[in-house]
Short mmCIF file of C-alpha atoms in Angstrom, two decimals:
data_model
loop_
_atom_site.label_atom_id
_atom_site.label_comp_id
_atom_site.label_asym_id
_atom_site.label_seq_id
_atom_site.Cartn_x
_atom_site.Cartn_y
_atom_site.Cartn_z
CA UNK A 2 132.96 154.18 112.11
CA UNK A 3 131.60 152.24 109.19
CA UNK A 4 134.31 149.80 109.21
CA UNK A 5 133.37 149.15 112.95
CA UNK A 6 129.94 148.88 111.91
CA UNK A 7 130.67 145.87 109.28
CA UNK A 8 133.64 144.05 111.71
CA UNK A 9 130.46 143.59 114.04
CA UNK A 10 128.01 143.01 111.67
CA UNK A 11 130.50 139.83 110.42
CA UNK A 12 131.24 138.88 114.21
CA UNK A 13 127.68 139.07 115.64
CA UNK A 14 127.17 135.98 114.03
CA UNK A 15 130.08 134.15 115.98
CA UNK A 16 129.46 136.24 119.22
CA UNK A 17 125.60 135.13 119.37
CA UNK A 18 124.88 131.83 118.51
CA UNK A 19 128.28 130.04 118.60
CA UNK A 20 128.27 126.77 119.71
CA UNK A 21 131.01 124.29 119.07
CA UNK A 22 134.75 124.92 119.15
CA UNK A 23 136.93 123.31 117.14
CA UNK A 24 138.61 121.29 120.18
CA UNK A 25 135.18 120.29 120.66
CA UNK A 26 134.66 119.05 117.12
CA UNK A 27 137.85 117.34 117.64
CA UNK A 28 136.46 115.67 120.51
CA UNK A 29 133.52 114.35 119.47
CA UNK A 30 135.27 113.31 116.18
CA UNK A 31 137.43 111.21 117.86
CA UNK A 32 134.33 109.92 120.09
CA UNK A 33 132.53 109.18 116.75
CA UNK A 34 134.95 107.64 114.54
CA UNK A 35 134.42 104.02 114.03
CA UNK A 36 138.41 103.51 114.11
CA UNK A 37 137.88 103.95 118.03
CA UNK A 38 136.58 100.69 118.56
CA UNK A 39 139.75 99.45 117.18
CA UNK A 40 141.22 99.84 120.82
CA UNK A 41 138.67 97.75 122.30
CA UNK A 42 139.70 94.76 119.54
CA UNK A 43 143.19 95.25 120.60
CA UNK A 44 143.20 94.94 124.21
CA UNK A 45 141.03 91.80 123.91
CA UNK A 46 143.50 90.27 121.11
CA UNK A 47 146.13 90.99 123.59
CA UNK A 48 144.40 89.28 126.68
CA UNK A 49 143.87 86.92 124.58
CA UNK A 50 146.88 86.27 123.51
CA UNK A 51 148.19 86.13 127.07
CA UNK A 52 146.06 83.94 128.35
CA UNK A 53 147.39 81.34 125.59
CA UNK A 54 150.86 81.92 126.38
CA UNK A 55 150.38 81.70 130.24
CA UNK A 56 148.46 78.41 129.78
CA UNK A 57 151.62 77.12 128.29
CA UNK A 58 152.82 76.64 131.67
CA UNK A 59 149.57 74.42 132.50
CA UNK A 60 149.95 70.32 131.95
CA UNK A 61 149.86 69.04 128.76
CA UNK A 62 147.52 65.70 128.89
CA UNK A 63 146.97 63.37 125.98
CA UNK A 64 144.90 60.33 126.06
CA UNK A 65 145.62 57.80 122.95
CA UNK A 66 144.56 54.32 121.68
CA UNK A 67 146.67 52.40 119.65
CA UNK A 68 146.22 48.27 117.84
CA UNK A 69 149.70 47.57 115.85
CA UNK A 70 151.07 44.71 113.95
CA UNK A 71 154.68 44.07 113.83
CA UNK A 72 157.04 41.45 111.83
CA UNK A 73 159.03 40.50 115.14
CA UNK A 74 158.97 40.64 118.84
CA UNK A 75 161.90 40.21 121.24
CA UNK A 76 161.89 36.26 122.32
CA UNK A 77 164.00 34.21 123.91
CA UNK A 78 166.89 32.42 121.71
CA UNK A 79 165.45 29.41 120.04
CA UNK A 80 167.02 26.05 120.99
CA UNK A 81 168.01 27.07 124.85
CA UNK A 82 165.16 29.01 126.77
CA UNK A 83 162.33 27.03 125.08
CA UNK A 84 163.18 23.28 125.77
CA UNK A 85 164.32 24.14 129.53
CA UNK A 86 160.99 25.68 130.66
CA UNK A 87 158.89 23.22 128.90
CA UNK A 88 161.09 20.83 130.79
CA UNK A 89 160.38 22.31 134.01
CA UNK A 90 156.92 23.07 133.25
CA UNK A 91 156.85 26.22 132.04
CA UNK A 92 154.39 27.47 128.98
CA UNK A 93 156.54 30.03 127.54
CA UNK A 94 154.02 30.80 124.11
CA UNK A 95 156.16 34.14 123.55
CA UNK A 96 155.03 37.57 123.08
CA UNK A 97 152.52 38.17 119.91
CA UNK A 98 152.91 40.66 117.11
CA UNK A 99 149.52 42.11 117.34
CA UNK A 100 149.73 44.59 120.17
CA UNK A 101 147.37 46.56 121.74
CA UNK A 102 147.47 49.89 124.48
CA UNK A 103 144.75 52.66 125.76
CA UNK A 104 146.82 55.18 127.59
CA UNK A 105 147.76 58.59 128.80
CA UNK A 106 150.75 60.80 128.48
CA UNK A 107 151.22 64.24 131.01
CA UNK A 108 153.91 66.86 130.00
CA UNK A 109 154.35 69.56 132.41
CA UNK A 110 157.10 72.40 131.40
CA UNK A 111 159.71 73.33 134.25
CA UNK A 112 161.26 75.69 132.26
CA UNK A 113 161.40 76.67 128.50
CA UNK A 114 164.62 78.84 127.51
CA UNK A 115 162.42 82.05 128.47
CA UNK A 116 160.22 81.71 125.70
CA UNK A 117 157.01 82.19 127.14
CA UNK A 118 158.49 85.23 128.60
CA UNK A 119 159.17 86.29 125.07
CA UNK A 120 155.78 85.56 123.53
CA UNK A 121 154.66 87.44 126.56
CA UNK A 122 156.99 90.73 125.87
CA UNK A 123 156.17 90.31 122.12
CA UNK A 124 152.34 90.22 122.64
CA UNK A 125 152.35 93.17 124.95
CA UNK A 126 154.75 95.45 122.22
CA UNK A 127 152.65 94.64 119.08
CA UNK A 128 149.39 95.79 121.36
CA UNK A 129 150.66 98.86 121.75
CA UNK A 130 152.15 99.34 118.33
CA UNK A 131 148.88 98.77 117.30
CA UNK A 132 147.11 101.06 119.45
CA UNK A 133 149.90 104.06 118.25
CA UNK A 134 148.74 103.14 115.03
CA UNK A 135 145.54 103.70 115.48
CA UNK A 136 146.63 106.99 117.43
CA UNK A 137 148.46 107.98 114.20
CA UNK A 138 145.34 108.23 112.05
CA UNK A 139 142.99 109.56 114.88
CA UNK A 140 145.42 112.17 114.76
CA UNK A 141 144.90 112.91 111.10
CA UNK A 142 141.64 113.20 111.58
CA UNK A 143 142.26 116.25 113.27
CA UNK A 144 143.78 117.43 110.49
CA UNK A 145 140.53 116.91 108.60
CA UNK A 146 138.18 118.38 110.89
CA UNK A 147 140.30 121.49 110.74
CA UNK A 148 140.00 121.65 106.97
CA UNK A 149 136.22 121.23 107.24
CA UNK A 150 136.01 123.83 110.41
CA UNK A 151 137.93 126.76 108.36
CA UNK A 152 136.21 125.53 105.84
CA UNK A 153 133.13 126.54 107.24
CA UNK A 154 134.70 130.06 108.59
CA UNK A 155 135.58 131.02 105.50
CA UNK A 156 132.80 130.17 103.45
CA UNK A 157 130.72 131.86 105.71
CA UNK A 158 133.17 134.63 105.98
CA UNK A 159 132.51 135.52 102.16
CA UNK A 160 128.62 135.09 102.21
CA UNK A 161 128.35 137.71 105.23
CA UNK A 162 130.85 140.25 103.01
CA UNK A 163 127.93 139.18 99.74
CA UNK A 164 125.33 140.15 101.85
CA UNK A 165 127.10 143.58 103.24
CA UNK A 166 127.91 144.02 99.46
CA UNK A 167 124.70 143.31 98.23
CA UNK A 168 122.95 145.94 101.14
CA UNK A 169 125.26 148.67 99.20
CA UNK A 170 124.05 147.14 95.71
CA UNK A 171 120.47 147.57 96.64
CA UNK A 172 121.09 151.16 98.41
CA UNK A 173 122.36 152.46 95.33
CA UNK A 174 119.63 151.01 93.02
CA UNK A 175 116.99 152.53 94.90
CA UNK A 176 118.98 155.70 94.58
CA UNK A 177 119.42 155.16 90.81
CA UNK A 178 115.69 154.41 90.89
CA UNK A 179 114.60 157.36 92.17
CA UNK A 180 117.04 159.54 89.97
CA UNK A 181 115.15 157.75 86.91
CA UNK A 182 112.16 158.96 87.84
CA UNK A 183 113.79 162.21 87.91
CA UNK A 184 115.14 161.88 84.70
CA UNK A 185 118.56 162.19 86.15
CA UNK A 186 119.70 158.46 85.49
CA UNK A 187 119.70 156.92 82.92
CA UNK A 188 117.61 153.25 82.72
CA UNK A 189 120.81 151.13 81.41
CA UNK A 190 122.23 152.26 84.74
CA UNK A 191 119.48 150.88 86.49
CA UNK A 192 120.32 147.50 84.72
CA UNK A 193 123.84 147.69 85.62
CA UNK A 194 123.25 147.38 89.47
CA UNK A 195 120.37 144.85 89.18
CA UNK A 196 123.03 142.64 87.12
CA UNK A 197 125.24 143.09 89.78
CA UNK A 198 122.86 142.61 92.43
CA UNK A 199 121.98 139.14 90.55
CA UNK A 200 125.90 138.17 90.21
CA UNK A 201 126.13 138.65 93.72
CA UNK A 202 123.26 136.63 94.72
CA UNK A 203 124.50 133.67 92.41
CA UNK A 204 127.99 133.79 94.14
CA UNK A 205 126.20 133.85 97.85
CA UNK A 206 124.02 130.80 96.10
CA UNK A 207 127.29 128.91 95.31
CA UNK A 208 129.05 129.29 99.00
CA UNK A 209 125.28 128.31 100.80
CA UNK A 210 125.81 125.20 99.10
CA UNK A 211 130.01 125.04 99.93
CA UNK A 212 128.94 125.86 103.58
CA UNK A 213 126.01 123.44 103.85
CA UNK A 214 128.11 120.68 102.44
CA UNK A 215 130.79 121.25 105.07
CA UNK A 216 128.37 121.17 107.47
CA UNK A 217 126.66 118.10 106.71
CA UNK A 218 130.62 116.29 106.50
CA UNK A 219 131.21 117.60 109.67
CA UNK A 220 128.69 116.69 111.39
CA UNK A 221 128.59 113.32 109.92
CA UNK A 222 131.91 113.23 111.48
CA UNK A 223 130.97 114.58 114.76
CA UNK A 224 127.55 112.85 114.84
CA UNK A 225 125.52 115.62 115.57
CA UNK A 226 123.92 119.02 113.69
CA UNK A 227 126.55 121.80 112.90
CA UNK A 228 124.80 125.17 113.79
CA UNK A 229 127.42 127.69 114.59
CA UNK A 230 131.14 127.50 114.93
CA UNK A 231 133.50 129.29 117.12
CA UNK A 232 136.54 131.30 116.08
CA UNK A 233 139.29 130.08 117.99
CA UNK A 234 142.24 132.05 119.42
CA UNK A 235 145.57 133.61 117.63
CA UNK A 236 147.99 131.89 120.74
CA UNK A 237 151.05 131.56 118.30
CA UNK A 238 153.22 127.70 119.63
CA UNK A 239 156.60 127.52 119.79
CA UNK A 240 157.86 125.46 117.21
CA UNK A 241 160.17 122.33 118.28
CA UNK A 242 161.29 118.93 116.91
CA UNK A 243 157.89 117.91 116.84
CA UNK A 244 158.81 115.52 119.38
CA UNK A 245 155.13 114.79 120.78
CA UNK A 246 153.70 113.92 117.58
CA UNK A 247 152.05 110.27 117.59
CA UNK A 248 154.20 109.04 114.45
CA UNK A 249 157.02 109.17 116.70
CA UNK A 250 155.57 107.20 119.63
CA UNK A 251 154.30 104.69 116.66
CA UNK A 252 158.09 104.22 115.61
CA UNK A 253 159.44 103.96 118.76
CA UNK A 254 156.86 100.78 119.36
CA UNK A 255 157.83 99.10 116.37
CA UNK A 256 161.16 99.39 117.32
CA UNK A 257 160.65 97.85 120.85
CA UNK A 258 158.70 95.11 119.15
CA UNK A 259 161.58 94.08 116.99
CA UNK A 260 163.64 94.21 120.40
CA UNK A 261 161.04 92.23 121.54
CA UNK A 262 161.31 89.67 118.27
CA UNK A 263 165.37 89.46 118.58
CA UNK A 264 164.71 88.09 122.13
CA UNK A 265 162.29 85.80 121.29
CA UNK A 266 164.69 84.79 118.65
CA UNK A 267 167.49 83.71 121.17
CA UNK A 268 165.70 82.28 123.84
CA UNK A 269 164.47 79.66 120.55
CA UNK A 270 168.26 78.25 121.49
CA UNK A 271 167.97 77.94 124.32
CA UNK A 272 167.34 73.91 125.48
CA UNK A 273 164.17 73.15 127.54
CA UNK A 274 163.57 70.96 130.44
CA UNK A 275 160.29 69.37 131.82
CA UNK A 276 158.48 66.91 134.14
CA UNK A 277 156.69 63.94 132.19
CA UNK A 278 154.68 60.90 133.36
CA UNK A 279 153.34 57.84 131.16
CA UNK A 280 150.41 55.59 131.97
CA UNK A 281 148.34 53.11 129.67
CA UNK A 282 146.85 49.65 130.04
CA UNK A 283 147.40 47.02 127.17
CA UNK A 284 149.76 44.63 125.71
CA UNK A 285 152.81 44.50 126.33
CA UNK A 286 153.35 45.77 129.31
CA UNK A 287 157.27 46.92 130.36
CA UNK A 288 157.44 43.18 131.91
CA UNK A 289 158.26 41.33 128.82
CA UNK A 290 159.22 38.26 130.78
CA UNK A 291 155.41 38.62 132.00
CA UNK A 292 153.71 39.48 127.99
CA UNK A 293 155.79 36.17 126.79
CA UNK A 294 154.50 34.01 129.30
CA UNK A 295 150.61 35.50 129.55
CA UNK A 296 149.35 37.81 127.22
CA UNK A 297 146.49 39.30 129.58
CA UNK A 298 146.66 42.96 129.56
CA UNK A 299 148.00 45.07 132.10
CA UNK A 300 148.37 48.34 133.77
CA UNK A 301 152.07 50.42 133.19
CA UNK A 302 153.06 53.66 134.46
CA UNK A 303 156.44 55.27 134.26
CA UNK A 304 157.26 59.22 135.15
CA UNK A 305 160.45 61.02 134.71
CA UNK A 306 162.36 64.45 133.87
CA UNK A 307 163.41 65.25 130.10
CA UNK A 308 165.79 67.68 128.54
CA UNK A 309 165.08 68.74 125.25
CA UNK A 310 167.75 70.63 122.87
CA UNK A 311 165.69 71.44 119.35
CA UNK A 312 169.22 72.97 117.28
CA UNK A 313 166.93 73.57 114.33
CA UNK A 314 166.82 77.30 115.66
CA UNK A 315 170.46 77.75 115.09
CA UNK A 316 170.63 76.68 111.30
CA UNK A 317 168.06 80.44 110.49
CA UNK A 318 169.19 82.55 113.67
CA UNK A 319 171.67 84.45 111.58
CA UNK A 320 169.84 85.18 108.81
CA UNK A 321 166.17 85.84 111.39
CA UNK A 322 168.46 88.48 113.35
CA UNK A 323 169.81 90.02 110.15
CA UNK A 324 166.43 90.74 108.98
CA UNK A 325 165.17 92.28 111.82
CA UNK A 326 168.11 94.43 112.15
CA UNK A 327 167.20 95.69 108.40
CA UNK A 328 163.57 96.48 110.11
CA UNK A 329 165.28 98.10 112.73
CA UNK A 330 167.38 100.49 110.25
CA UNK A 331 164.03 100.95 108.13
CA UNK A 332 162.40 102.30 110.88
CA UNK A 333 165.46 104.56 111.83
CA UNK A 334 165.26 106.03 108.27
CA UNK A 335 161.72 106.35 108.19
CA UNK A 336 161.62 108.03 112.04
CA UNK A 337 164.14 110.67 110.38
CA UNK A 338 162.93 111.38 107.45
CA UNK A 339 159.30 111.92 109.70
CA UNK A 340 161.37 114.56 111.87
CA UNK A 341 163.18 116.14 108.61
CA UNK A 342 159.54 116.99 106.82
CA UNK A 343 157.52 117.44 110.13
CA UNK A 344 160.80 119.91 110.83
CA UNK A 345 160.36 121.42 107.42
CA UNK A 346 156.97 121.95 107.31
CA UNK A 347 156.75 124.09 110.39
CA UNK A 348 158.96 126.32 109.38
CA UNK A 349 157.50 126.93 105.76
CA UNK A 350 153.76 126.97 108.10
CA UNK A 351 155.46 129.84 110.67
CA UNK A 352 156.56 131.33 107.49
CA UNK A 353 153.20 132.06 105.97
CA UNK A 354 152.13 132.97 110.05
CA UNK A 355 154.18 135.86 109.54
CA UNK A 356 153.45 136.56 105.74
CA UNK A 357 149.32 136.79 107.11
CA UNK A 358 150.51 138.84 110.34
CA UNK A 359 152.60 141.56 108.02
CA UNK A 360 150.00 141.10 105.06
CA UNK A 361 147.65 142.16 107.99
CA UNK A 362 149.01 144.99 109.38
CA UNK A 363 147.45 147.13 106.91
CA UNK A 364 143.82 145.54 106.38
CA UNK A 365 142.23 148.01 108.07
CA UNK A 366 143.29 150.96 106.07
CA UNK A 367 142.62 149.65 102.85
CA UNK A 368 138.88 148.95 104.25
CA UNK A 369 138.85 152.13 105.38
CA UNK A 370 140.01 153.73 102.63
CA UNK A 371 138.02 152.32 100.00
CA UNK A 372 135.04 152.13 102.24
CA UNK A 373 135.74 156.92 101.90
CA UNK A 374 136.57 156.04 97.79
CA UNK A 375 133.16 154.38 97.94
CA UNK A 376 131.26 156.85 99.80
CA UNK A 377 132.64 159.54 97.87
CA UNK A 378 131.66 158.08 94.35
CA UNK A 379 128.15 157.68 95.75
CA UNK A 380 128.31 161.43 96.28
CA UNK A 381 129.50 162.02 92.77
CA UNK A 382 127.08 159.55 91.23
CA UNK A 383 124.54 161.60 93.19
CA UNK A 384 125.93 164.86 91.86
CA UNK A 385 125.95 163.39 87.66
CA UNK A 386 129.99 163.18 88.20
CA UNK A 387 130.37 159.77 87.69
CA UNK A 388 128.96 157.11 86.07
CA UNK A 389 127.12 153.92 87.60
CA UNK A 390 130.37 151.81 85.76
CA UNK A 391 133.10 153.44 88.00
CA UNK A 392 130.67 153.21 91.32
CA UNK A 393 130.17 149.49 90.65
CA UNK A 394 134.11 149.33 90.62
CA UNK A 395 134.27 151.62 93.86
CA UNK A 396 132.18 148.91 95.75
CA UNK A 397 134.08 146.27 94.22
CA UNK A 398 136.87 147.26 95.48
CA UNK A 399 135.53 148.48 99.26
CA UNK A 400 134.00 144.45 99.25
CA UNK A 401 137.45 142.77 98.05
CA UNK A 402 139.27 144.97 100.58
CA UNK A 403 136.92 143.71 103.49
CA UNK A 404 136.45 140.44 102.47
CA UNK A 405 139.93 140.08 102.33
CA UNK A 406 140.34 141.98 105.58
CA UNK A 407 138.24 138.83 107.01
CA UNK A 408 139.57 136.37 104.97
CA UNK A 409 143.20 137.14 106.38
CA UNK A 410 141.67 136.94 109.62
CA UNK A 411 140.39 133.51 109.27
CA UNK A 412 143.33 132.30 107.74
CA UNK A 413 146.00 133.39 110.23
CA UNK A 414 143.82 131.28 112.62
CA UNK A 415 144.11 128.66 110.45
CA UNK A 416 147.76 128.48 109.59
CA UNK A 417 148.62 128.83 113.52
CA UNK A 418 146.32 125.77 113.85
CA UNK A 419 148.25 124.06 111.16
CA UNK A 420 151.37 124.66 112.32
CA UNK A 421 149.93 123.67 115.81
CA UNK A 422 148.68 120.05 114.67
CA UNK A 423 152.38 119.57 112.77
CA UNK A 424 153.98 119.98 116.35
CA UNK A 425 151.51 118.88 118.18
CA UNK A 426 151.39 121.73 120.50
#
């Protein structure tokens, strides 16, 4: 009946004034964390990146100026040309070697080996290799709040078993209290239970502060006041290959993104062809009959299709593709050796499950046995059977079986959360 009494003295607690869950914490975490606006930064980097590569498709217009000096110019063959046209007439000064042009060139790309579709493909797979990074260590801050949240449990867990400890302490002194007055106790016995009383009140000193701190971390994670924190439930997962964890989902975009790279890789190779027109206004103009015989400026305009072959590409391809294969095998290893610890840690996590659920088993028999030791050396101590030395060790020993009772309890919660987080179930 007594152990009843205590479980719902250390539950009330919970029951009354609960308030946040630890899937809530993990919410608002999440919410709170700073590396959240990371996403935001990515998906504009990525738009922006897009937008460049689709305006690679838009004209390319250049306007230039240009004044050169040269040491010849073509010219008619000295001794022939000349002597004729000045017999007929004709002023043939020949073209200078100062020349001048203001012009405009227009480039417009019909089609470009697939590389734009590359830079596109690329852009899109480091975005979201990015964002599973960021997933990645969102996800272990789970794994922190849950340390802080037990944290908290347990902390609390010890200073509500203090102060049920410290009720029996102080029931016993004013029994020892009145026997002195009696002249059935001694006073040194007297001093024996205050000492205790004080060591006890140090120790629930020590966890207020352990349990305030964790408050104040989590709720700087959480951005808002911790007050009271919900148990959560004992719903054991099934373990698997840990298949949904982010980590994998991270390595599984890198390795598209080196895809990604091998293919922007090739289409480099690949030759490209495009539209291009040419207009400026100077001297010479493409009539070099006209620039040797006047040298007035004039307008000139030419448009045409080009094919372009740039073979640097091939001289690195090898060794660009071998490289990115090694990243590919680097992320292979790293992907299993993930899965071989994630695989190993659940088990060694259900394996200490099932050490807390046999260690368990018999919790509350030891409470309620040394809760009847206890009451029985009170009765003695009562009686002049026993001294104040062996009762202190009596309630000792009914306060480490409770607290452990609790502590168990708290802990089974927490390795089932554990193992929960390394499966992600």
């Amino acid at each position: 009946m007594r152990l009843a009494v205590y479980m719902l003295m250390a539950l009330s607690p919970l029951m009354l004034s609960s308030q946040l869950t630890l899937d809530r914490c993990v919410e608002l975490a999440r919410e709170n964390y700073p590396l959240v606006r990371q996403y935001e930064l990515i998906r504009r980097t990525e738009n922006a990146t897009l937008s460049d590569i689709g305006k690679s498709w838009l004209p390319r217009i250049g306007a230039y100026a240009q004044a050169t000096v040269q040491n010849d110019v073509p010219e008619f063959p000295s001794g022939i040309f000349p002597p004729a046209l000045a017999s007929a007439g004709f002023d043939m000064p020949g073209m200078r070697k100062d020349q001048y042009k203001v012009g405009i060139d227009l480039n417009q790309t019909i089609w470009d080996g697939g590389k734009s579709a590359a830079d596109r493909t690329v852009a899109r797979h480091e975005a979201r290799r990015d964002e599973m990074s960021n997933d990645v260590e969102l996800y272990a801050l789970e794994e922190r709040i849950e340390i802080l949240f037990f944290g908290i449990l347990l902390t609390e867990s010890q200073i509500r078993q203090n102060a049920l400890t410290e009720t029996l302490l102080r029931s016993n002194a004013d029994k020892l209290q009145s026997m002195l007055r009696n002249g059935t106790a001694m006073q040194s016995d007297v001093d024996a239970i205050e000492a205790e009383l004080l060591t006890v009140r140090q120790r629930t000193i020590s966890l207020q502060s352990s349990a305030g701190a964790y408050r104040r971390m989590l709720g700087m994670f959480i951005g808002e006041q911790v007050d009271s924190l919900i148990l959560p439930g004992t719903e054991m997962p099934r373990i698997t290959d840990g298949s949904d964890r982010p980590e994998l989902r991270l390595f599984a975009a890198e390795q598209a993104t080196v895809e990604a790279r091998k293919k922007l890789i090739r289409s480099s190779l690949m030759p490209r062809i495009g539209l291009f027109a040419q207009a400026f206004y100077g001297y010479p103009g493409f009539d070099y009959f006209r620039s040797m015989t006047s040298r007035d400026w004039s307008f000139n305009a030419m448009a045409g299709i080009k094919l372009s072959w740039n073979i640097d590409s091939f001289y690195s391809r090898k060794n660009s593709l071998a490289q990115l294969d090694n990243a590919e095998s680097r992320i292979n290893v790293a992907k299993d050796l993930f899965l071989f610890n994630n695989r190993l840690n659940a088990i060694e996590q259900d394996e200490e499950i099932q050490r807390l659920l046999k260690t368990m088993e018999d919790d509350e028999r030891i409470v309620r046995l040394r809760t009847s030791v206890r009451q029985a050396a009170e009765s003695r101590l009562t009686n002049g059977v026993i001294d104040t030395t062996g009762l202190l060790s009596k309630i000792t020993d009914e306060a480490n079986a409770s607290a452990n009772a609790d502590y168990h309890r708290i802990q089974l919660v927490k390795a089932i959360y554990r193992l929960r987080h390394t499966i992600n179930k």
